[in-house]
PDB file of C-alpha atoms and ligand atoms in Angstrom:
ATOM      1  CA  UNK A   8       0.783  34.316 222.434  1.00  0.00           C
ATOM      2  CA  UNK A   9       3.445  33.013 219.380  1.00  0.00           C
ATOM      3  CA  UNK A  10       6.769  31.977 220.346  1.00  0.00           C
ATOM      4  CA  UNK A  11       8.681  34.555 218.787  1.00  0.00           C
ATOM      5  CA  UNK A  12      11.701  33.545 215.938  1.00  0.00           C
ATOM      6  CA  UNK A  13      15.069  32.991 217.882  1.00  0.00           C
ATOM      7  CA  UNK A  14      16.906  34.526 215.214  1.00  0.00           C
ATOM      8  CA  UNK A  15      14.808  37.946 216.542  1.00  0.00           C
ATOM      9  CA  UNK A  16      15.426  37.253 220.067  1.00  0.00           C
ATOM     10  CA  UNK A  17      19.332  36.631 219.043  1.00  0.00           C
ATOM     11  CA  UNK A  18      19.552  39.913 217.519  1.00  0.00           C
ATOM     12  CA  UNK A  19      17.795  41.782 220.344  1.00  0.00           C
ATOM     13  CA  UNK A  20      19.880  39.910 222.717  1.00  0.00           C
ATOM     14  CA  UNK A  21      23.694  40.951 220.575  1.00  0.00           C
ATOM     15  CA  UNK A  22      22.386  44.242 219.576  1.00  0.00           C
ATOM     16  CA  UNK A  23      21.741  45.107 224.062  1.00  0.00           C
ATOM     17  CA  UNK A  24      25.494  42.883 224.551  1.00  0.00           C
ATOM     18  CA  UNK A  25      27.113  45.698 222.414  1.00  0.00           C
ATOM     19  CA  UNK A  26      25.067  48.476 223.604  1.00  0.00           C
ATOM     20  CA  UNK A  27      25.848  47.687 227.467  1.00  0.00           C
ATOM     21  CA  UNK A  28      29.283  47.156 226.146  1.00  0.00           C
ATOM     22  CA  UNK A  29      30.278  50.234 225.070  1.00  0.00           C
ATOM     23  CA  UNK A  30      28.376  51.750 228.296  1.00  0.00           C
ATOM     24  CA  UNK A  31      30.693  49.856 230.071  1.00  0.00           C
ATOM     25  CA  UNK A  32      33.848  50.565 228.123  1.00  0.00           C
ATOM     26  CA  UNK A  33      32.808  54.326 228.416  1.00  0.00           C
ATOM     27  CA  UNK A  34      32.179  54.252 232.292  1.00  0.00           C
ATOM     28  CA  UNK A  35      35.420  52.453 233.055  1.00  0.00           C
ATOM     29  CA  UNK A  36      37.324  55.641 233.846  1.00  0.00           C
ATOM     30  CA  UNK A  37      35.022  56.602 235.902  1.00  0.00           C
ATOM     31  CA  UNK A  38      34.564  54.186 238.216  1.00  0.00           C
ATOM     32  CA  UNK A  39      36.934  52.242 241.155  1.00  0.00           C
ATOM     33  CA  UNK A  40      37.477  49.622 243.871  1.00  0.00           C
ATOM     34  CA  UNK A  41      38.006  52.421 245.729  1.00  0.00           C
ATOM     35  CA  UNK A  42      34.055  53.670 244.975  1.00  0.00           C
ATOM     36  CA  UNK A  43      33.055  50.105 244.504  1.00  0.00           C
ATOM     37  CA  UNK A  44      30.225  48.789 247.293  1.00  0.00           C
ATOM     38  CA  UNK A  45      30.540  45.141 247.928  1.00  0.00           C
ATOM     39  CA  UNK A  46      27.841  42.722 248.461  1.00  0.00           C
ATOM     40  CA  UNK A  47      28.199  38.787 249.321  1.00  0.00           C
ATOM     41  CA  UNK A  48      31.780  39.725 250.973  1.00  0.00           C
ATOM     42  CA  UNK A  49      34.259  42.107 251.043  1.00  0.00           C
ATOM     43  CA  UNK A  50      35.941  41.272 248.203  1.00  0.00           C
ATOM     44  CA  UNK A  51      33.095  40.920 245.602  1.00  0.00           C
ATOM     45  CA  UNK A  52      32.386  44.489 244.500  1.00  0.00           C
ATOM     46  CA  UNK A  53      29.649  46.045 242.570  1.00  0.00           C
ATOM     47  CA  UNK A  54      30.294  49.117 241.012  1.00  0.00           C
ATOM     48  CA  UNK A  55      27.765  51.898 239.495  1.00  0.00           C
ATOM     49  CA  UNK A  56      29.094  50.527 236.015  1.00  0.00           C
ATOM     50  CA  UNK A  57      27.510  46.949 236.646  1.00  0.00           C
ATOM     51  CA  UNK A  58      23.748  48.655 237.833  1.00  0.00           C
ATOM     52  CA  UNK A  59      24.344  51.085 234.456  1.00  0.00           C
ATOM     53  CA  UNK A  60      24.783  48.112 232.212  1.00  0.00           C
ATOM     54  CA  UNK A  61      21.515  46.476 234.041  1.00  0.00           C
ATOM     55  CA  UNK A  62      19.535  49.165 233.723  1.00  0.00           C
ATOM     56  CA  UNK A  63      20.562  49.716 229.911  1.00  0.00           C
ATOM     57  CA  UNK A  64      19.834  45.925 228.940  1.00  0.00           C
ATOM     58  CA  UNK A  65      16.369  45.927 231.071  1.00  0.00           C
ATOM     59  CA  UNK A  66      15.021  48.859 229.392  1.00  0.00           C
ATOM     60  CA  UNK A  67      15.928  47.550 226.017  1.00  0.00           C
ATOM     61  CA  UNK A  68      13.815  44.118 227.076  1.00  0.00           C
ATOM     62  CA  UNK A  69      10.943  46.119 228.729  1.00  0.00           C
ATOM     63  CA  UNK A  70      10.466  47.973 225.789  1.00  0.00           C
ATOM     64  CA  UNK A  71      10.941  45.448 222.936  1.00  0.00           C
ATOM     65  CA  UNK A  72       9.573  42.316 224.433  1.00  0.00           C
ATOM     66  CA  UNK A  73       7.297  43.621 227.208  1.00  0.00           C
ATOM     67  CA  UNK A  74       6.113  40.820 229.420  1.00  0.00           C
ATOM     68  CA  UNK A  75       9.036  38.582 229.151  1.00  0.00           C
ATOM     69  CA  UNK A  76      10.720  37.860 232.383  1.00  0.00           C
ATOM     70  CA  UNK A  77      13.931  39.176 233.622  1.00  0.00           C
ATOM     71  CA  UNK A  78      16.224  37.669 236.239  1.00  0.00           C
ATOM     72  CA  UNK A  79      19.515  40.386 236.413  1.00  0.00           C
ATOM     73  CA  UNK A  80      21.950  39.920 238.653  1.00  0.00           C
ATOM     74  CA  UNK A  81      21.500  43.621 240.274  1.00  0.00           C
ATOM     75  CA  UNK A  82      18.426  43.231 241.387  1.00  0.00           C
ATOM     76  CA  UNK A  83      15.953  42.858 237.815  1.00  0.00           C
ATOM     77  CA  UNK A  84      12.801  40.542 238.610  1.00  0.00           C
ATOM     78  CA  UNK A  85       9.652  40.642 236.556  1.00  0.00           C
ATOM     79  CA  UNK A  86       7.716  37.653 236.124  1.00  0.00           C
ATOM     80  CA  UNK A  87       7.179  36.112 232.669  1.00  0.00           C
ATOM     81  CA  UNK A  88       3.649  36.366 230.614  1.00  0.00           C
ATOM     82  CA  UNK A  89       5.171  34.849 227.363  1.00  0.00           C
ATOM     83  CA  UNK A  90       6.931  31.560 228.635  1.00  0.00           C
ATOM     84  CA  UNK A  91      10.346  33.540 228.497  1.00  0.00           C
ATOM     85  CA  UNK A  92      12.670  34.831 230.421  1.00  0.00           C
ATOM     86  CA  UNK A  93      15.964  36.840 230.123  1.00  0.00           C
ATOM     87  CA  UNK A  94      18.835  35.956 232.639  1.00  0.00           C
ATOM     88  CA  UNK A  95      21.353  38.827 232.395  1.00  0.00           C
ATOM     89  CA  UNK A  96      25.001  39.300 233.679  1.00  0.00           C
ATOM     90  CA  UNK A  97      25.609  42.915 233.175  1.00  0.00           C
ATOM     91  CA  UNK A  98      29.364  42.698 233.996  1.00  0.00           C
ATOM     92  CA  UNK A  99      30.624  39.269 234.555  1.00  0.00           C
ATOM     93  CA  UNK A 100      34.337  39.661 235.891  1.00  0.00           C
ATOM     94  CA  UNK A 101      33.765  43.050 238.003  1.00  0.00           C
ATOM     95  CA  UNK A 102      37.346  42.638 239.548  1.00  0.00           C
ATOM     96  CA  UNK A 103      38.729  42.451 236.262  1.00  0.00           C
ATOM     97  CA  UNK A 104      37.061  45.386 235.037  1.00  0.00           C
ATOM     98  CA  UNK A 105      38.228  47.447 238.050  1.00  0.00           C
ATOM     99  CA  UNK A 106      41.412  46.321 237.954  1.00  0.00           C
ATOM    100  CA  UNK A 107      41.793  47.414 234.029  1.00  0.00           C
ATOM    101  CA  UNK A 108      42.089  43.564 233.220  1.00  0.00           C
ATOM    102  CA  UNK A 109      40.629  42.771 229.920  1.00  0.00           C
ATOM    103  CA  UNK A 110      38.874  39.406 230.969  1.00  0.00           C
ATOM    104  CA  UNK A 111      35.206  40.624 231.215  1.00  0.00           C
ATOM    105  CA  UNK A 112      31.803  40.597 229.765  1.00  0.00           C
ATOM    106  CA  UNK A 113      28.330  40.749 229.240  1.00  0.00           C
ATOM    107  CA  UNK A 114      26.234  38.077 229.081  1.00  0.00           C
ATOM    108  CA  UNK A 115      22.552  37.472 227.937  1.00  0.00           C
ATOM    109  CA  UNK A 116      20.305  34.360 228.013  1.00  0.00           C
ATOM    110  CA  UNK A 117      16.982  34.050 227.380  1.00  0.00           C
ATOM    111  CA  UNK A 118      15.236  30.337 228.633  1.00  0.00           C
ATOM    112  CA  UNK A 119      11.975  28.874 227.902  1.00  0.00           C
ATOM    113  CA  UNK A 120      10.451  26.002 229.688  1.00  0.00           C
ATOM    114  CA  UNK A 121      13.795  23.625 227.999  1.00  0.00           C
ATOM    115  CA  UNK A 122      16.308  25.682 229.308  1.00  0.00           C
ATOM    116  CA  UNK A 123      18.280  28.391 227.801  1.00  0.00           C
ATOM    117  CA  UNK A 124      17.119  29.031 224.372  1.00  0.00           C
ATOM    118  CA  UNK A 125      19.718  32.129 223.022  1.00  0.00           C
ATOM    119  CA  UNK A 126      23.067  33.037 224.462  1.00  0.00           C
ATOM    120  CA  UNK A 127      25.185  35.880 223.780  1.00  0.00           C
ATOM    121  CA  UNK A 128      28.800  36.601 225.422  1.00  0.00           C
ATOM    122  CA  UNK A 129      30.228  39.982 224.369  1.00  0.00           C
ATOM    123  CA  UNK A 130      33.554  41.133 225.728  1.00  0.00           C
ATOM    124  CA  UNK A 131      34.057  44.511 224.647  1.00  0.00           C
ATOM    125  CA  UNK A 132      37.657  45.106 225.379  1.00  0.00           C
ATOM    126  CA  UNK A 133      38.413  42.668 222.468  1.00  0.00           C
ATOM    127  CA  UNK A 134      35.220  42.962 220.666  1.00  0.00           C
ATOM    128  CA  UNK A 135      34.677  39.793 220.103  1.00  0.00           C
ATOM    129  CA  UNK A 136      30.775  38.263 220.164  1.00  0.00           C
ATOM    130  CA  UNK A 137      30.360  34.625 220.971  1.00  0.00           C
ATOM    131  CA  UNK A 138      26.394  33.085 220.859  1.00  0.00           C
ATOM    132  CA  UNK A 139      24.199  30.107 220.509  1.00  0.00           C
ATOM    133  CA  UNK A 140      20.548  29.358 219.837  1.00  0.00           C
ATOM    134  CA  UNK A 141      19.276  26.075 220.922  1.00  0.00           C
ATOM    135  CA  UNK A 142      19.906  23.137 218.693  1.00  0.00           C
ATOM    136  CA  UNK A 143      21.291  25.731 215.854  1.00  0.00           C
ATOM    137  CA  UNK A 144      25.085  25.447 217.072  1.00  0.00           C
ATOM    138  CA  UNK A 145      27.449  28.127 218.452  1.00  0.00           C
ATOM    139  CA  UNK A 146      29.676  31.420 217.001  1.00  0.00           C
ATOM    140  CA  UNK A 147      32.205  33.311 217.271  1.00  0.00           C
ATOM    141  CA  UNK A 148      32.266  36.455 215.708  1.00  0.00           C
ATOM    142  CA  UNK A 149      29.884  34.388 212.992  1.00  0.00           C
ATOM    143  CA  UNK A 150      32.436  31.526 213.268  1.00  0.00           C
ATOM    144  CA  UNK A 151      30.895  28.266 213.581  1.00  0.00           C
ATOM    145  CA  UNK A 152      32.394  26.288 216.858  1.00  0.00           C
ATOM    146  CA  UNK A 153      33.434  22.723 217.548  1.00  0.00           C
ATOM    147  CA  UNK A 154      34.833  21.655 220.820  1.00  0.00           C
ATOM    148  CA  UNK A 155      38.260  19.662 220.486  1.00  0.00           C
ATOM    149  CA  UNK A 156      37.406  15.965 221.473  1.00  0.00           C
ATOM    150  CA  UNK A 157      40.037  13.406 222.771  1.00  0.00           C
ATOM    151  CA  UNK A 158      42.041  15.415 224.801  1.00  0.00           C
ATOM    152  CA  UNK A 159      43.198  13.085 227.709  1.00  0.00           C
ATOM    153  CA  UNK A 160      42.562  14.624 231.814  1.00  0.00           C
ATOM    154  CA  UNK A 161      46.341  14.919 232.112  1.00  0.00           C
ATOM    155  CA  UNK A 162      46.531  16.832 228.721  1.00  0.00           C
ATOM    156  CA  UNK A 163      43.754  19.340 229.803  1.00  0.00           C
ATOM    157  CA  UNK A 164      43.682  23.028 230.411  1.00  0.00           C
ATOM    158  CA  UNK A 165      41.410  23.499 232.790  1.00  0.00           C
ATOM    159  CA  UNK A 166      39.535  27.034 233.484  1.00  0.00           C
ATOM    160  CA  UNK A 167      38.115  27.381 237.225  1.00  0.00           C
ATOM    161  CA  UNK A 168      36.596  29.809 239.431  1.00  0.00           C
ATOM    162  CA  UNK A 169      36.063  30.553 243.261  1.00  0.00           C
ATOM    163  CA  UNK A 170      33.202  31.768 245.335  1.00  0.00           C
ATOM    164  CA  UNK A 171      33.549  34.930 247.305  1.00  0.00           C
ATOM    165  CA  UNK A 172      32.945  33.670 250.238  1.00  0.00           C
ATOM    166  CA  UNK A 173      36.562  32.505 252.431  1.00  0.00           C
ATOM    167  CA  UNK A 174      34.989  29.173 253.491  1.00  0.00           C
ATOM    168  CA  UNK A 175      33.930  28.432 250.426  1.00  0.00           C
ATOM    169  CA  UNK A 176      37.654  28.706 248.912  1.00  0.00           C
ATOM    170  CA  UNK A 177      39.021  26.453 251.572  1.00  0.00           C
ATOM    171  CA  UNK A 178      37.065  23.988 250.387  1.00  0.00           C
ATOM    172  CA  UNK A 179      37.822  24.953 246.885  1.00  0.00           C
ATOM    173  CA  UNK A 180      41.430  24.851 247.368  1.00  0.00           C
ATOM    174  CA  UNK A 181      41.190  21.010 248.298  1.00  0.00           C
ATOM    175  CA  UNK A 182      39.639  20.567 245.055  1.00  0.00           C
ATOM    176  CA  UNK A 183      42.736  22.208 243.256  1.00  0.00           C
ATOM    177  CA  UNK A 184      44.844  19.970 245.423  1.00  0.00           C
ATOM    178  CA  UNK A 185      43.920  16.789 243.733  1.00  0.00           C
ATOM    179  CA  UNK A 186      43.286  18.127 240.413  1.00  0.00           C
ATOM    180  CA  UNK A 187      46.525  20.455 239.999  1.00  0.00           C
ATOM    181  CA  UNK A 188      48.869  17.284 239.747  1.00  0.00           C
ATOM    182  CA  UNK A 189      46.322  15.614 237.277  1.00  0.00           C
ATOM    183  CA  UNK A 190      45.870  18.423 234.576  1.00  0.00           C
ATOM    184  CA  UNK A 191      48.157  19.784 231.960  1.00  0.00           C
ATOM    185  CA  UNK A 192      47.045  23.462 234.046  1.00  0.00           C
ATOM    186  CA  UNK A 193      44.913  25.585 235.712  1.00  0.00           C
ATOM    187  CA  UNK A 194      43.193  29.121 234.658  1.00  0.00           C
ATOM    188  CA  UNK A 195      41.373  31.536 236.697  1.00  0.00           C
ATOM    189  CA  UNK A 196      40.122  33.661 234.452  1.00  0.00           C
ATOM    190  CA  UNK A 197      37.740  35.909 236.523  1.00  0.00           C
ATOM    191  CA  UNK A 198      34.834  35.353 234.249  1.00  0.00           C
ATOM    192  CA  UNK A 199      32.683  32.458 234.417  1.00  0.00           C
ATOM    193  CA  UNK A 200      31.082  33.155 231.260  1.00  0.00           C
ATOM    194  CA  UNK A 201      34.559  33.974 229.606  1.00  0.00           C
ATOM    195  CA  UNK A 202      35.548  30.746 230.744  1.00  0.00           C
ATOM    196  CA  UNK A 203      32.758  28.676 229.064  1.00  0.00           C
ATOM    197  CA  UNK A 204      33.029  30.458 225.829  1.00  0.00           C
ATOM    198  CA  UNK A 205      36.773  29.121 225.806  1.00  0.00           C
ATOM    199  CA  UNK A 206      35.678  25.055 226.418  1.00  0.00           C
ATOM    200  CA  UNK A 207      33.621  26.273 223.623  1.00  0.00           C
ATOM    201  CA  UNK A 208      36.323  27.840 221.272  1.00  0.00           C
ATOM    202  CA  UNK A 209      39.054  25.584 222.284  1.00  0.00           C
ATOM    203  CA  UNK A 210      41.150  28.000 224.655  1.00  0.00           C
ATOM    204  CA  UNK A 211      40.870  26.038 227.310  1.00  0.00           C
ATOM    205  CA  UNK A 212      39.904  22.045 227.413  1.00  0.00           C
ATOM    206  CA  UNK A 213      37.151  22.259 230.062  1.00  0.00           C
ATOM    207  CA  UNK A 214      35.683  24.485 232.624  1.00  0.00           C
ATOM    208  CA  UNK A 215      34.239  23.868 236.309  1.00  0.00           C
ATOM    209  CA  UNK A 216      33.377  25.858 239.431  1.00  0.00           C
ATOM    210  CA  UNK A 217      31.637  24.680 242.595  1.00  0.00           C
ATOM    211  CA  UNK A 218      29.173  27.783 243.127  1.00  0.00           C
ATOM    212  CA  UNK A 219      27.944  29.824 240.118  1.00  0.00           C
ATOM    213  CA  UNK A 220      24.467  31.758 239.926  1.00  0.00           C
ATOM    214  CA  UNK A 221      22.452  31.372 237.111  1.00  0.00           C
ATOM    215  CA  UNK A 222      23.235  34.512 235.255  1.00  0.00           C
ATOM    216  CA  UNK A 223      27.093  33.222 235.138  1.00  0.00           C
ATOM    217  CA  UNK A 224      26.233  30.429 233.221  1.00  0.00           C
ATOM    218  CA  UNK A 225      23.042  30.882 231.231  1.00  0.00           C
ATOM    219  CA  UNK A 226      24.608  32.164 228.151  1.00  0.00           C
ATOM    220  CA  UNK A 227      27.923  30.413 228.218  1.00  0.00           C
ATOM    221  CA  UNK A 228      26.839  27.094 229.206  1.00  0.00           C
ATOM    222  CA  UNK A 229      23.963  27.212 226.129  1.00  0.00           C
ATOM    223  CA  UNK A 230      27.396  28.147 224.251  1.00  0.00           C
ATOM    224  CA  UNK A 231      29.693  25.380 225.136  1.00  0.00           C
ATOM    225  CA  UNK A 232      26.505  22.894 224.874  1.00  0.00           C
ATOM    226  CA  UNK A 233      25.998  24.268 220.910  1.00  0.00           C
ATOM    227  CA  UNK A 234      29.708  23.706 220.545  1.00  0.00           C
ATOM    228  CA  UNK A 235      29.712  19.891 221.382  1.00  0.00           C
ATOM    229  CA  UNK A 236      30.654  20.292 225.034  1.00  0.00           C
ATOM    230  CA  UNK A 237      28.478  18.260 227.956  1.00  0.00           C
ATOM    231  CA  UNK A 238      27.423  20.349 231.074  1.00  0.00           C
ATOM    232  CA  UNK A 239      27.071  18.595 234.302  1.00  0.00           C
ATOM    233  CA  UNK A 240      25.572  20.373 237.275  1.00  0.00           C
ATOM    234  CA  UNK A 241      22.746  21.191 239.642  1.00  0.00           C
ATOM    235  CA  UNK A 242      21.223  19.071 242.488  1.00  0.00           C
ATOM    236  CA  UNK A 243      22.030  15.038 242.133  1.00  0.00           C
ATOM    237  CA  UNK A 244      25.620  15.520 240.143  1.00  0.00           C
ATOM    238  CA  UNK A 245      28.775  15.781 241.427  1.00  0.00           C
ATOM    239  CA  UNK A 246      28.620  19.843 241.208  1.00  0.00           C
ATOM    240  CA  UNK A 247      25.353  20.337 243.130  1.00  0.00           C
ATOM    241  CA  UNK A 248      25.710  24.195 242.983  1.00  0.00           C
ATOM    242  CA  UNK A 249      28.533  24.459 240.257  1.00  0.00           C
ATOM    243  CA  UNK A 250      28.569  23.618 236.717  1.00  0.00           C
ATOM    244  CA  UNK A 251      31.476  21.475 234.551  1.00  0.00           C
ATOM    245  CA  UNK A 252      31.759  21.803 230.840  1.00  0.00           C
ATOM    246  CA  UNK A 253      34.190  20.384 228.470  1.00  0.00           C
ATOM    247  CA  UNK A 254      33.627  17.756 225.729  1.00  0.00           C
ATOM    248  CA  UNK A 255      31.667  14.669 226.545  1.00  0.00           C
ATOM    249  CA  UNK A 256      34.251  12.207 227.672  1.00  0.00           C
ATOM    250  CA  UNK A 257      36.645  14.656 229.255  1.00  0.00           C
ATOM    251  CA  UNK A 258      33.539  15.930 231.275  1.00  0.00           C
ATOM    252  CA  UNK A 259      32.858  11.895 232.164  1.00  0.00           C
ATOM    253  CA  UNK A 260      36.420  11.829 233.721  1.00  0.00           C
ATOM    254  CA  UNK A 261      36.490  15.232 235.194  1.00  0.00           C
ATOM    255  CA  UNK A 262      33.231  14.986 237.218  1.00  0.00           C
ATOM    256  CA  UNK A 263      34.630  11.467 238.674  1.00  0.00           C
ATOM    257  CA  UNK A 264      37.516  13.269 240.063  1.00  0.00           C
ATOM    258  CA  UNK A 265      35.835  15.838 241.313  1.00  0.00           C
ATOM    259  CA  UNK A 266      33.045  13.265 242.944  1.00  0.00           C
ATOM    260  CA  UNK A 267      35.925  11.237 244.692  1.00  0.00           C
ATOM    261  CA  UNK A 268      37.332  14.399 246.066  1.00  0.00           C
ATOM    262  CA  UNK A 269      34.092  15.457 247.517  1.00  0.00           C
ATOM    263  CA  UNK A 270      33.984  12.282 249.301  1.00  0.00           C
ATOM    264  CA  UNK A 271      36.995  12.998 250.726  1.00  0.00           C
ATOM    265  CA  UNK A 272      36.176  16.715 251.059  1.00  0.00           C
ATOM    266  CA  UNK A 273      32.543  16.498 253.151  1.00  0.00           C
TER     267      UNK A 273
HETATM  268  C1  LIG B 315      32.038  36.490 239.244  1.00  0.00           C
HETATM  269  C2  LIG B 315      32.982  35.817 237.811  1.00  0.00           C
HETATM  270  C3  LIG B 315      34.072  34.908 238.701  1.00  0.00           C
HETATM  271  C4  LIG B 315      33.180  33.593 239.185  1.00  0.00           C
HETATM  272  C5  LIG B 315      32.510  34.249 239.982  1.00  0.00           C
HETATM  273  C6  LIG B 315      31.676  35.252 239.576  1.00  0.00           C
HETATM  274  P1  LIG B 315      31.134  38.314 238.929  1.00  0.00           P
HETATM  275  O1  LIG B 315      30.664  36.848 238.587  1.00  0.00           O
HETATM  276  O2  LIG B 315      32.094  35.417 236.676  1.00  0.00           O
HETATM  277  O3  LIG B 315      35.036  34.391 237.377  1.00  0.00           O
HETATM  278  O4  LIG B 315      34.080  32.959 239.708  1.00  0.00           O
HETATM  279  O5  LIG B 315      31.641  32.825 240.465  1.00  0.00           O
HETATM  280  O6  LIG B 315      30.561  35.326 240.743  1.00  0.00           O
HETATM  281  O7  LIG B 315      30.592  38.739 240.130  1.00  0.00           O
HETATM  282  O8  LIG B 315      32.242  39.416 237.872  1.00  0.00           O
HETATM  283  O9  LIG B 315      29.751  39.144 237.819  1.00  0.00           O
HETATM  284 CA1  LIG B 316      28.748  36.975 237.318  1.00  0.00          CA
HETATM  285 CA1  LIG B 317      28.092  40.499 237.246  1.00  0.00          CA
END
């Protein structure tokens, strides 16, 4: 099968992210923390809106791109026969969504054998859309993005996130204890995909999280890299189950601090 034009994949991902975002906005008054179920722990909610958003995206992909693989947070699983797989977080920032806070988004990426090829992150409450195509740059509402170079760790605003599991959080608190005195400040926004976009557009300098899933970071990671960030994560790195993103010099420094802390935490 011939490789599709990444611009067509970007158009499809953008249309579906916008449609899913509208669906989520329209359901916000119907769902509540009380009606949500929980997943990995009692503080990890999933609502009918998360599922409806994933269903809408999956239906759109099955009809436009039959044969592509699917990996969705709420359970979509299809093997790829085309070499492409869509990685979907239908609602990243569910806790914010259920509390009526604005920092939540739809995240859609498509991957080939080399990793993420196209990524779209759409935040319905502001209408902002970040996107990237591998090798062709990243943009925010059509404006090309370039990360801010040269900021030292002591001047850096660092975004992070925490696991839903209490024992993991105890470990994550140890990292914070060492990092917080060494940086400008920390932010916990509640959406990993938006955190990565904030590195890309300069509304944060760096992001790291120790335990993360592919759907949290597939689109945002590409957007950050295409804006010039370095991402570090996976087996053999200082964040074997997580991800770090920052301009290259800052990424090195931050990874070094996290590695040293890891030796103390372990
Ligand atoms: C979560 C958010 C959060 C991050 C968690 C994720 P969800 O995703 O991205 O910022 O810290 O690790 O699980 O559950 O809202 O899709
Ligand atoms: Ca997520
Ligand atoms: Ca989610």
